[in-house]
mmCIF file of C-alpha atoms in Angstrom:
data_model
loop_
_atom_site.group_PDB
_atom_site.id
_atom_site.type_symbol
_atom_site.label_atom_id
_atom_site.label_comp_id
_atom_site.label_asym_id
_atom_site.label_seq_id
_atom_site.Cartn_x
_atom_site.Cartn_y
_atom_site.Cartn_z
ATOM 1 C CA MET G 1 -16.935 17.288 11.657
ATOM 2 C CA SER G 2 -14.713 18.379 14.579
ATOM 3 C CA THR G 3 -11.995 16.176 16.061
ATOM 4 C CA GLU G 4 -13.856 15.937 19.414
ATOM 5 C CA ILE G 5 -17.034 14.695 17.741
ATOM 6 C CA VAL G 6 -15.078 12.150 15.671
ATOM 7 C CA LYS G 7 -13.346 10.842 18.805
ATOM 8 C CA ALA G 8 -16.675 10.593 20.667
ATOM 9 C CA LEU G 9 -18.152 8.734 17.696
ATOM 10 C CA ASP G 10 -15.202 6.316 17.628
ATOM 11 C CA PHE G 11 -15.582 5.640 21.369
ATOM 12 C CA TYR G 12 -19.286 4.956 20.887
ATOM 13 C CA ILE G 13 -18.582 2.533 18.018
ATOM 14 C CA LEU G 14 -15.847 0.830 20.048
ATOM 15 C CA ALA G 15 -18.266 0.361 22.952
ATOM 16 C CA ILE G 16 -20.860 -1.246 20.659
ATOM 17 C CA ASP G 17 -18.321 -3.561 19.037
ATOM 18 C CA PHE G 18 -16.712 -4.483 22.359
ATOM 19 C CA VAL G 19 -20.063 -5.362 23.954
ATOM 20 C CA SER G 20 -20.956 -7.368 20.844
ATOM 21 C CA LEU G 21 -17.656 -9.254 21.122
ATOM 22 C CA LEU G 22 -18.219 -10.026 24.816
ATOM 23 C CA MET G 23 -21.746 -11.276 24.086
ATOM 24 C CA THR G 24 -20.827 -13.476 21.139
ATOM 25 C CA PHE G 25 -17.404 -14.814 22.203
ATOM 26 C CA PRO G 26 -18.757 -17.593 24.499
ATOM 27 C CA GLY G 27 -21.252 -18.692 21.851
ATOM 28 C CA TYR G 28 -18.731 -18.913 19.029
ATOM 29 C CA MET G 29 -16.314 -20.783 21.289
ATOM 30 C CA PHE G 30 -19.154 -23.151 22.195
ATOM 31 C CA ILE G 31 -19.720 -23.962 18.503
ATOM 32 C CA ILE G 32 -16.024 -24.512 17.812
ATOM 33 C CA VAL G 33 -15.231 -26.512 20.978
ATOM 34 C CA VAL G 34 -18.296 -28.794 20.748
ATOM 35 C CA ASN G 35 -17.572 -29.674 17.120
ATOM 36 C CA ILE G 36 -13.854 -30.258 17.765
ATOM 37 C CA LEU G 37 -14.558 -32.491 20.800
ATOM 38 C CA ASP G 38 -17.119 -34.452 18.806
ATOM 39 C CA TRP G 39 -14.606 -34.860 15.974
ATOM 40 C CA MET G 40 -11.938 -36.129 18.388
ATOM 41 C CA LYS G 41 -14.419 -38.549 19.971
ATOM 42 C CA ASN G 42 -16.041 -39.995 16.841
ATOM 43 C CA LYS G 43 -13.137 -39.505 14.399
ATOM 44 C CA ARG G 44 -15.673 -38.035 11.989
ATOM 45 C CA PHE G 45 -16.355 -34.412 11.121
ATOM 46 C CA ASP G 46 -19.636 -33.847 9.278
ATOM 47 C CA ILE G 47 -19.513 -31.341 6.418
ATOM 48 C CA SER G 48 -22.206 -29.103 7.896
ATOM 49 C CA ASP G 49 -20.346 -29.087 11.248
ATOM 50 C CA GLN G 50 -17.106 -28.134 9.467
ATOM 51 C CA LEU G 51 -18.730 -25.235 7.643
ATOM 52 C CA ILE G 52 -20.717 -24.005 10.666
ATOM 53 C CA SER G 53 -17.532 -24.113 12.764
ATOM 54 C CA GLY G 54 -15.727 -22.192 10.018
ATOM 55 C CA LEU G 55 -18.473 -19.566 9.892
ATOM 56 C CA GLY G 56 -18.373 -19.228 13.676
ATOM 57 C CA LEU G 57 -14.597 -18.795 13.636
ATOM 58 C CA LEU G 58 -14.800 -16.201 10.848
ATOM 59 C CA SER G 59 -17.473 -14.235 12.706
ATOM 60 C CA LEU G 60 -15.355 -14.280 15.867
ATOM 61 C CA ILE G 61 -12.271 -13.067 13.967
ATOM 62 C CA HIS G 62 -14.408 -10.368 12.318
ATOM 63 C CA ARG G 63 -15.574 -9.059 15.705
ATOM 64 C CA ILE G 64 -12.003 -9.050 17.085
ATOM 65 C CA THR G 65 -10.725 -7.321 13.949
ATOM 66 C CA GLN G 66 -13.456 -4.687 14.169
ATOM 67 C CA VAL G 67 -12.566 -3.848 17.775
ATOM 68 C CA SER G 68 -8.838 -3.759 16.921
ATOM 69 C CA TYR G 69 -9.502 -1.427 13.987
ATOM 70 C CA ILE G 70 -11.392 1.099 16.132
ATOM 71 C CA CYS G 71 -8.643 0.942 18.783
ATOM 72 C CA ILE G 72 -6.066 1.824 16.118
ATOM 73 C CA ILE G 73 -8.214 4.775 14.989
ATOM 74 C CA LEU G 74 -8.486 5.996 18.584
ATOM 75 C CA ILE G 75 -4.762 5.640 19.332
ATOM 76 C CA TYR G 76 -3.499 7.238 16.115
ATOM 77 C CA GLU G 77 -4.749 10.047 13.926
ATOM 78 C CA VAL G 78 -6.123 8.811 10.594
ATOM 79 C CA THR G 79 -3.419 10.679 8.702
ATOM 80 C CA GLU G 80 -0.718 9.019 10.862
ATOM 81 C CA ILE G 81 -1.758 5.476 9.959
ATOM 82 C CA THR G 82 0.707 3.995 7.471
ATOM 83 C CA TYR G 83 -0.127 2.424 4.136
ATOM 84 C CA PHE G 84 0.962 -1.015 5.426
ATOM 85 C CA THR G 85 -1.454 -0.739 8.370
ATOM 86 C CA TRP G 86 -4.324 0.215 6.056
ATOM 87 C CA LEU G 87 -3.361 -2.685 3.780
ATOM 88 C CA SER G 88 -3.434 -5.160 6.675
ATOM 89 C CA ILE G 89 -6.798 -3.865 7.911
ATOM 90 C CA ASN G 90 -8.415 -3.902 4.470
ATOM 91 C CA LEU G 91 -6.972 -7.294 3.509
ATOM 92 C CA MET G 92 -8.336 -8.799 6.721
ATOM 93 C CA HIS G 93 -11.718 -7.138 6.194
ATOM 94 C CA TYR G 94 -12.150 -8.120 2.549
ATOM 95 C CA SER G 95 -10.816 -11.663 2.929
ATOM 96 C CA ILE G 96 -12.988 -12.458 5.989
ATOM 97 C CA ASN G 97 -16.121 -11.215 4.220
ATOM 98 C CA LEU G 98 -15.334 -13.138 1.037
ATOM 99 C CA CYS G 99 -14.405 -16.303 2.945
ATOM 100 C CA THR G 100 -17.689 -16.047 4.884
ATOM 101 C CA LEU G 101 -19.558 -15.854 1.579
ATOM 102 C CA LEU G 102 -17.607 -18.850 0.229
ATOM 103 C CA PHE G 103 -18.347 -20.962 3.315
ATOM 104 C CA SER G 104 -22.009 -19.913 3.172
ATOM 105 C CA THR G 105 -22.184 -20.898 -0.501
ATOM 106 C CA TRP G 106 -20.615 -24.303 0.204
ATOM 107 C CA LEU G 107 -23.114 -24.799 3.046
ATOM 108 C CA SER G 108 -26.038 -23.960 0.740
ATOM 109 C CA ILE G 109 -24.726 -26.423 -1.869
ATOM 110 C CA HIS G 110 -24.287 -29.089 0.822
ATOM 111 C CA PHE G 111 -27.842 -28.670 2.156
ATOM 112 C CA CYS G 112 -29.214 -28.544 -1.383
ATOM 113 C CA LEU G 113 -27.509 -31.833 -2.302
ATOM 114 C CA LYS G 114 -28.859 -33.445 0.878
ATOM 115 C CA ILE G 115 -32.436 -32.177 0.607
ATOM 116 C CA VAL G 116 -33.069 -32.040 -3.153
ATOM 117 C CA ASN G 117 -33.380 -35.421 -4.887
ATOM 118 C CA ILE G 118 -32.922 -35.535 -8.651
ATOM 119 C CA ASN G 119 -32.741 -38.881 -10.402
ATOM 120 C CA HIS G 120 -30.016 -38.004 -12.877
ATOM 121 C CA ASN G 121 -26.555 -39.517 -13.226
ATOM 122 C CA LEU G 122 -24.760 -36.150 -13.258
ATOM 123 C CA TYR G 123 -26.542 -34.963 -10.121
ATOM 124 C CA ILE G 124 -25.898 -38.273 -8.343
ATOM 125 C CA ASN G 125 -22.207 -38.052 -9.284
ATOM 126 C CA ILE G 126 -22.060 -34.517 -7.860
ATOM 127 C CA GLN G 127 -23.680 -35.766 -4.636
ATOM 128 C CA ASN G 128 -20.970 -38.419 -4.340
ATOM 129 C CA TRP G 129 -18.118 -36.147 -5.430
ATOM 130 C CA PHE G 130 -18.905 -33.083 -3.286
ATOM 131 C CA PRO G 131 -18.082 -34.642 0.149
ATOM 132 C CA GLN G 132 -14.698 -35.765 -1.200
ATOM 133 C CA MET G 133 -13.699 -32.107 -1.649
ATOM 134 C CA PHE G 134 -13.476 -31.681 2.126
ATOM 135 C CA PRO G 135 -11.422 -30.659 4.049
ATOM 136 C CA TRP G 136 -9.285 -29.356 1.152
ATOM 137 C CA ILE G 137 -12.040 -26.987 0.116
ATOM 138 C CA HIS G 138 -11.462 -24.961 3.295
ATOM 139 C CA PHE G 139 -7.845 -24.244 2.371
ATOM 140 C CA LEU G 140 -8.829 -23.395 -1.209
ATOM 141 C CA SER G 141 -11.543 -21.035 0.070
ATOM 142 C CA VAL G 142 -9.097 -19.184 2.326
ATOM 143 C CA LEU G 143 -6.475 -19.008 -0.439
ATOM 144 C CA THR G 144 -9.044 -17.765 -2.972
ATOM 145 C CA SER G 145 -10.272 -15.123 -0.528
ATOM 146 C CA LEU G 146 -6.751 -13.805 -0.016
ATOM 147 C CA LEU G 147 -5.925 -13.789 -3.742
ATOM 148 C CA ILE G 148 -9.150 -12.006 -4.747
ATOM 149 C CA SER G 149 -9.045 -9.602 -1.787
ATOM 150 C CA GLY G 150 -5.359 -8.680 -2.202
ATOM 151 C CA PRO G 151 -5.658 -6.337 -5.213
ATOM 152 C CA ALA G 152 -8.816 -4.726 -3.807
ATOM 153 C CA ALA G 153 -7.203 -4.150 -0.410
ATOM 154 C CA GLN G 154 -4.087 -2.735 -2.086
ATOM 155 C CA ASP G 155 -6.009 -0.250 -4.215
ATOM 156 C CA VAL G 156 -8.380 0.821 -1.437
ATOM 157 C CA SER G 157 -5.482 1.259 1.005
ATOM 158 C CA GLY G 158 -3.787 3.558 -1.510
ATOM 159 C CA ILE G 159 -6.952 5.652 -1.744
ATOM 160 C CA ILE G 160 -7.534 5.876 2.011
ATOM 161 C CA SER G 161 -3.891 6.544 2.924
ATOM 162 C CA ASN G 162 -4.009 9.627 0.700
ATOM 163 C CA SER G 163 -4.998 12.295 3.216
ATOM 164 C CA THR G 164 -6.630 14.457 0.533
ATOM 165 C CA ILE G 165 -9.433 11.921 0.150
ATOM 166 C CA PHE G 166 -10.906 13.055 3.468
ATOM 167 C CA LEU G 167 -11.453 16.513 2.030
ATOM 168 C CA ASN G 168 -13.942 15.006 -0.422
ATOM 169 C CA ILE G 169 -15.536 12.140 1.470
ATOM 170 C CA SER G 170 -18.465 11.905 -0.978
ATOM 171 C CA SER G 171 -16.144 10.542 -3.660
ATOM 172 C CA LEU G 172 -14.853 7.705 -1.451
ATOM 173 C CA PRO G 173 -17.639 5.104 -2.066
ATOM 174 C CA LEU G 174 -17.337 5.366 -5.852
ATOM 175 C CA LYS G 175 -13.527 5.201 -5.826
ATOM 176 C CA VAL G 176 -13.547 2.220 -3.429
ATOM 177 C CA PHE G 177 -16.087 0.396 -5.592
ATOM 178 C CA LEU G 178 -14.178 1.040 -8.839
ATOM 179 C CA SER G 179 -10.940 -0.155 -7.206
ATOM 180 C CA SER G 180 -12.630 -3.413 -6.134
ATOM 181 C CA LYS G 181 -14.350 -4.412 -9.390
ATOM 182 C CA LEU G 182 -12.897 -7.940 -9.501
ATOM 183 C CA TYR G 183 -13.726 -8.486 -5.843
ATOM 184 C CA TYR G 184 -17.357 -7.409 -6.232
ATOM 185 C CA ILE G 185 -17.838 -9.298 -9.518
ATOM 186 C CA PHE G 186 -16.547 -12.528 -7.951
ATOM 187 C CA SER G 187 -18.666 -11.910 -4.838
ATOM 188 C CA SER G 188 -21.768 -11.257 -6.956
ATOM 189 C CA ILE G 189 -21.320 -14.561 -8.796
ATOM 190 C CA LEU G 190 -20.940 -16.431 -5.502
ATOM 191 C CA PHE G 191 -23.943 -14.643 -4.017
ATOM 192 C CA LEU G 192 -26.045 -15.537 -7.071
ATOM 193 C CA ILE G 193 -25.094 -19.215 -6.721
ATOM 194 C CA PHE G 194 -25.867 -19.004 -3.007
ATOM 195 C CA VAL G 195 -29.345 -17.551 -3.573
ATOM 196 C CA ILE G 196 -30.159 -20.036 -6.358
ATOM 197 C CA MET G 197 -29.201 -22.981 -4.126
ATOM 198 C CA VAL G 198 -31.397 -21.650 -1.328
ATOM 199 C CA LEU G 199 -34.378 -21.097 -3.657
ATOM 200 C CA VAL G 200 -34.029 -24.589 -5.147
ATOM 201 C CA THR G 201 -33.887 -26.062 -1.634
ATOM 202 C CA ILE G 202 -36.960 -24.113 -0.494
ATOM 203 C CA VAL G 203 -39.010 -25.166 -3.549
ATOM 204 C CA SER G 204 -37.971 -28.809 -3.161
ATOM 205 C CA LEU G 205 -38.766 -28.797 0.563
ATOM 206 C CA TYR G 206 -42.167 -27.171 -0.070
ATOM 207 C CA ARG G 207 -43.058 -29.807 -2.666
ATOM 208 C CA HIS G 208 -41.932 -32.569 -0.310
ATOM 209 C CA ILE G 209 -44.167 -31.220 2.489
ATOM 210 C CA LYS G 210 -47.178 -30.995 0.162
ATOM 211 C CA ARG G 211 -46.558 -34.514 -1.110
ATOM 212 C CA MET G 212 -46.280 -35.914 2.413
ATOM 213 C CA GLN G 213 -49.491 -34.166 3.450
ATOM 214 C CA LYS G 214 -51.341 -35.814 0.566
ATOM 215 C CA ILE G 215 -49.892 -39.277 1.239
ATOM 216 C CA THR G 216 -50.588 -39.423 4.965
ATOM 217 C CA ASN G 217 -53.130 -37.858 7.273
ATOM 218 C CA HIS G 218 -50.710 -38.069 10.202
ATOM 219 C CA PHE G 219 -47.997 -35.812 8.855
ATOM 220 C CA ARG G 220 -45.699 -34.668 11.652
ATOM 221 C CA ALA G 221 -43.811 -31.370 11.489
ATOM 222 C CA GLU G 222 -40.965 -32.961 13.465
ATOM 223 C CA THR G 223 -39.988 -35.045 10.450
ATOM 224 C CA ILE G 224 -38.943 -31.922 8.523
ATOM 225 C CA GLU G 225 -37.567 -29.909 11.445
ATOM 226 C CA VAL G 226 -33.928 -30.469 10.433
ATOM 227 C CA PRO G 227 -34.263 -29.329 6.778
ATOM 228 C CA VAL G 228 -36.475 -26.402 7.797
ATOM 229 C CA ASN G 229 -33.846 -25.237 10.307
ATOM 230 C CA ALA G 230 -31.216 -25.625 7.579
ATOM 231 C CA VAL G 231 -33.225 -23.361 5.261
ATOM 232 C CA LYS G 232 -33.679 -20.776 8.045
ATOM 233 C CA THR G 233 -29.918 -20.800 8.600
ATOM 234 C CA LEU G 234 -29.256 -20.227 4.903
ATOM 235 C CA ILE G 235 -31.788 -17.377 4.659
ATOM 236 C CA PHE G 236 -30.139 -15.604 7.595
ATOM 237 C CA LEU G 237 -26.698 -16.117 6.040
ATOM 238 C CA ILE G 238 -27.995 -14.457 2.866
ATOM 239 C CA CYS G 239 -28.914 -11.367 4.910
ATOM 240 C CA LEU G 240 -25.589 -11.398 6.769
ATOM 241 C CA ASN G 241 -23.497 -11.687 3.607
ATOM 242 C CA LEU G 242 -25.530 -9.021 1.838
ATOM 243 C CA LEU G 243 -24.958 -6.658 4.746
ATOM 244 C CA HIS G 244 -21.220 -7.435 4.709
ATOM 245 C CA PHE G 245 -20.920 -6.101 1.167
ATOM 246 C CA ILE G 246 -23.237 -3.115 1.297
ATOM 247 C CA LEU G 247 -22.079 -1.872 4.724
ATOM 248 C CA PRO G 248 -18.843 -0.175 3.518
ATOM 249 C CA ILE G 249 -20.781 1.853 0.918
ATOM 250 C CA VAL G 250 -23.653 2.647 3.305
ATOM 251 C CA THR G 251 -21.181 3.707 5.997
ATOM 252 C CA SER G 252 -19.545 6.202 3.630
ATOM 253 C CA LEU G 253 -22.893 7.587 2.467
ATOM 254 C CA VAL G 254 -24.526 8.022 5.901
ATOM 255 C CA ARG G 255 -21.627 9.075 8.120
ATOM 256 C CA ASN G 256 -24.015 11.167 10.266
ATOM 257 C CA HIS G 257 -25.819 7.960 11.279
ATOM 258 C CA LEU G 258 -22.764 5.731 11.548
ATOM 259 C CA GLN G 259 -23.650 4.653 15.111
ATOM 260 C CA LEU G 260 -26.956 3.209 13.913
ATOM 261 C CA VAL G 261 -25.264 1.283 11.096
ATOM 262 C CA VAL G 262 -22.681 -0.210 13.484
ATOM 263 C CA LEU G 263 -25.399 -1.044 16.044
ATOM 264 C CA ILE G 264 -27.482 -2.878 13.429
ATOM 265 C CA PHE G 265 -24.430 -4.796 12.270
ATOM 266 C CA ALA G 266 -23.516 -5.770 15.857
ATOM 267 C CA ILE G 267 -27.075 -6.949 16.536
ATOM 268 C CA LEU G 268 -27.087 -9.023 13.362
ATOM 269 C CA HIS G 269 -23.836 -10.697 14.396
ATOM 270 C CA SER G 270 -25.391 -11.462 17.794
ATOM 271 C CA LEU G 271 -28.354 -13.089 16.034
ATOM 272 C CA ASP G 272 -25.872 -15.081 13.974
ATOM 273 C CA LEU G 273 -25.155 -17.322 16.980
ATOM 274 C CA PRO G 274 -28.605 -18.865 17.617
ATOM 275 C CA ILE G 275 -29.137 -19.278 13.871
ATOM 276 C CA LEU G 276 -25.880 -21.220 13.428
ATOM 277 C CA ILE G 277 -26.661 -23.350 16.488
ATOM 278 C CA ARG G 278 -30.183 -24.129 15.258
ATOM 279 C CA GLY G 279 -28.681 -25.180 11.931
ATOM 280 C CA SER G 280 -27.034 -28.134 13.693
ATOM 281 C CA SER G 281 -29.128 -30.632 15.661
ATOM 282 C CA LYS G 282 -26.018 -31.697 17.568
ATOM 283 C CA LEU G 283 -25.221 -28.150 18.728
ATOM 284 C CA LYS G 284 -28.853 -27.613 19.653
ATOM 285 C CA LYS G 285 -28.856 -30.796 21.734
ATOM 286 C CA LYS G 286 -25.568 -29.906 23.465
ATOM 287 C CA LEU G 287 -26.838 -26.405 24.251
ATOM 288 C CA ASN G 288 -29.983 -27.850 25.849
ATOM 289 C CA GLU G 289 -27.848 -30.234 27.931
ATOM 290 C CA LEU G 290 -25.614 -27.346 29.027
ATOM 291 C CA TRP G 291 -28.633 -25.237 29.942
ATOM 292 C CA LEU G 292 -30.161 -28.066 32.022
ATOM 293 C CA TYR G 293 -26.814 -28.586 33.771
ATOM 294 C CA LEU G 294 -26.439 -24.880 34.607
ATOM 295 C CA THR G 295 -30.038 -24.606 35.840
ATOM 296 C CA SER G 296 -29.547 -27.678 38.061
ATOM 297 C CA LEU G 297 -26.458 -26.032 39.589
ATOM 298 C CA ALA G 298 -28.357 -22.818 40.170
ATOM 299 C CA SER G 299 -31.186 -24.625 41.929
#
């Protein structure tokens, strides 16, 4: 692939990522600011609000990092980028993705403990113990992400900084994967826990709906709107996290269609906003109030 085509491709990717950042920045700031103001007002920060705010912040940092990475590629030749720069880029990339998966897993556990009722002492103790882990669990999640991502970022940066690797680009996905075994094993375990929690929540919610329909003839869908929105949020987060981990390999395998991969990823991040907002009744209410206020000003 010629240098001119590579540069044109990088400009196209930068345009997609930059537009995605402009579209999502106000929404992510809305999530963070509303939750912080509510915390300052009520002196209470709900666990789901903490995790949704964390996911919004991570997504915002990811978008900014993606734009910064493409700018570096455009300013410098790939072979001119130092090992330390590659290490910083890869450490940021791996740690953000892993931290997003950790926060998503904690959110699935939180919703599962709230929705699923099991009359067992151990389960009841876990329900009481889990909220006490916050906010310390956020710091542990970030620290764990950095510790697990560090060796992977170091090895991958060594591979990429070697200019000879670009002569045999087909070998890059396999080498990157083998250099990140611990990272992907840990991520797979977390993802498995995440999926199991979501499935348990869905089954429990389905049984609850069927039971309510049998008990009363005046079953109202509004009574389960909150848990249903929570499940929708978790299902979307499964897709987002899965894409986070398969995208690097897919990108290396289909370099001729890299624009399409980046476009799909940018669109998915844009869809991330309404899903996160719908996962919180408070954010949904505040967004409706903001919309009514803006429409009243316009009229």
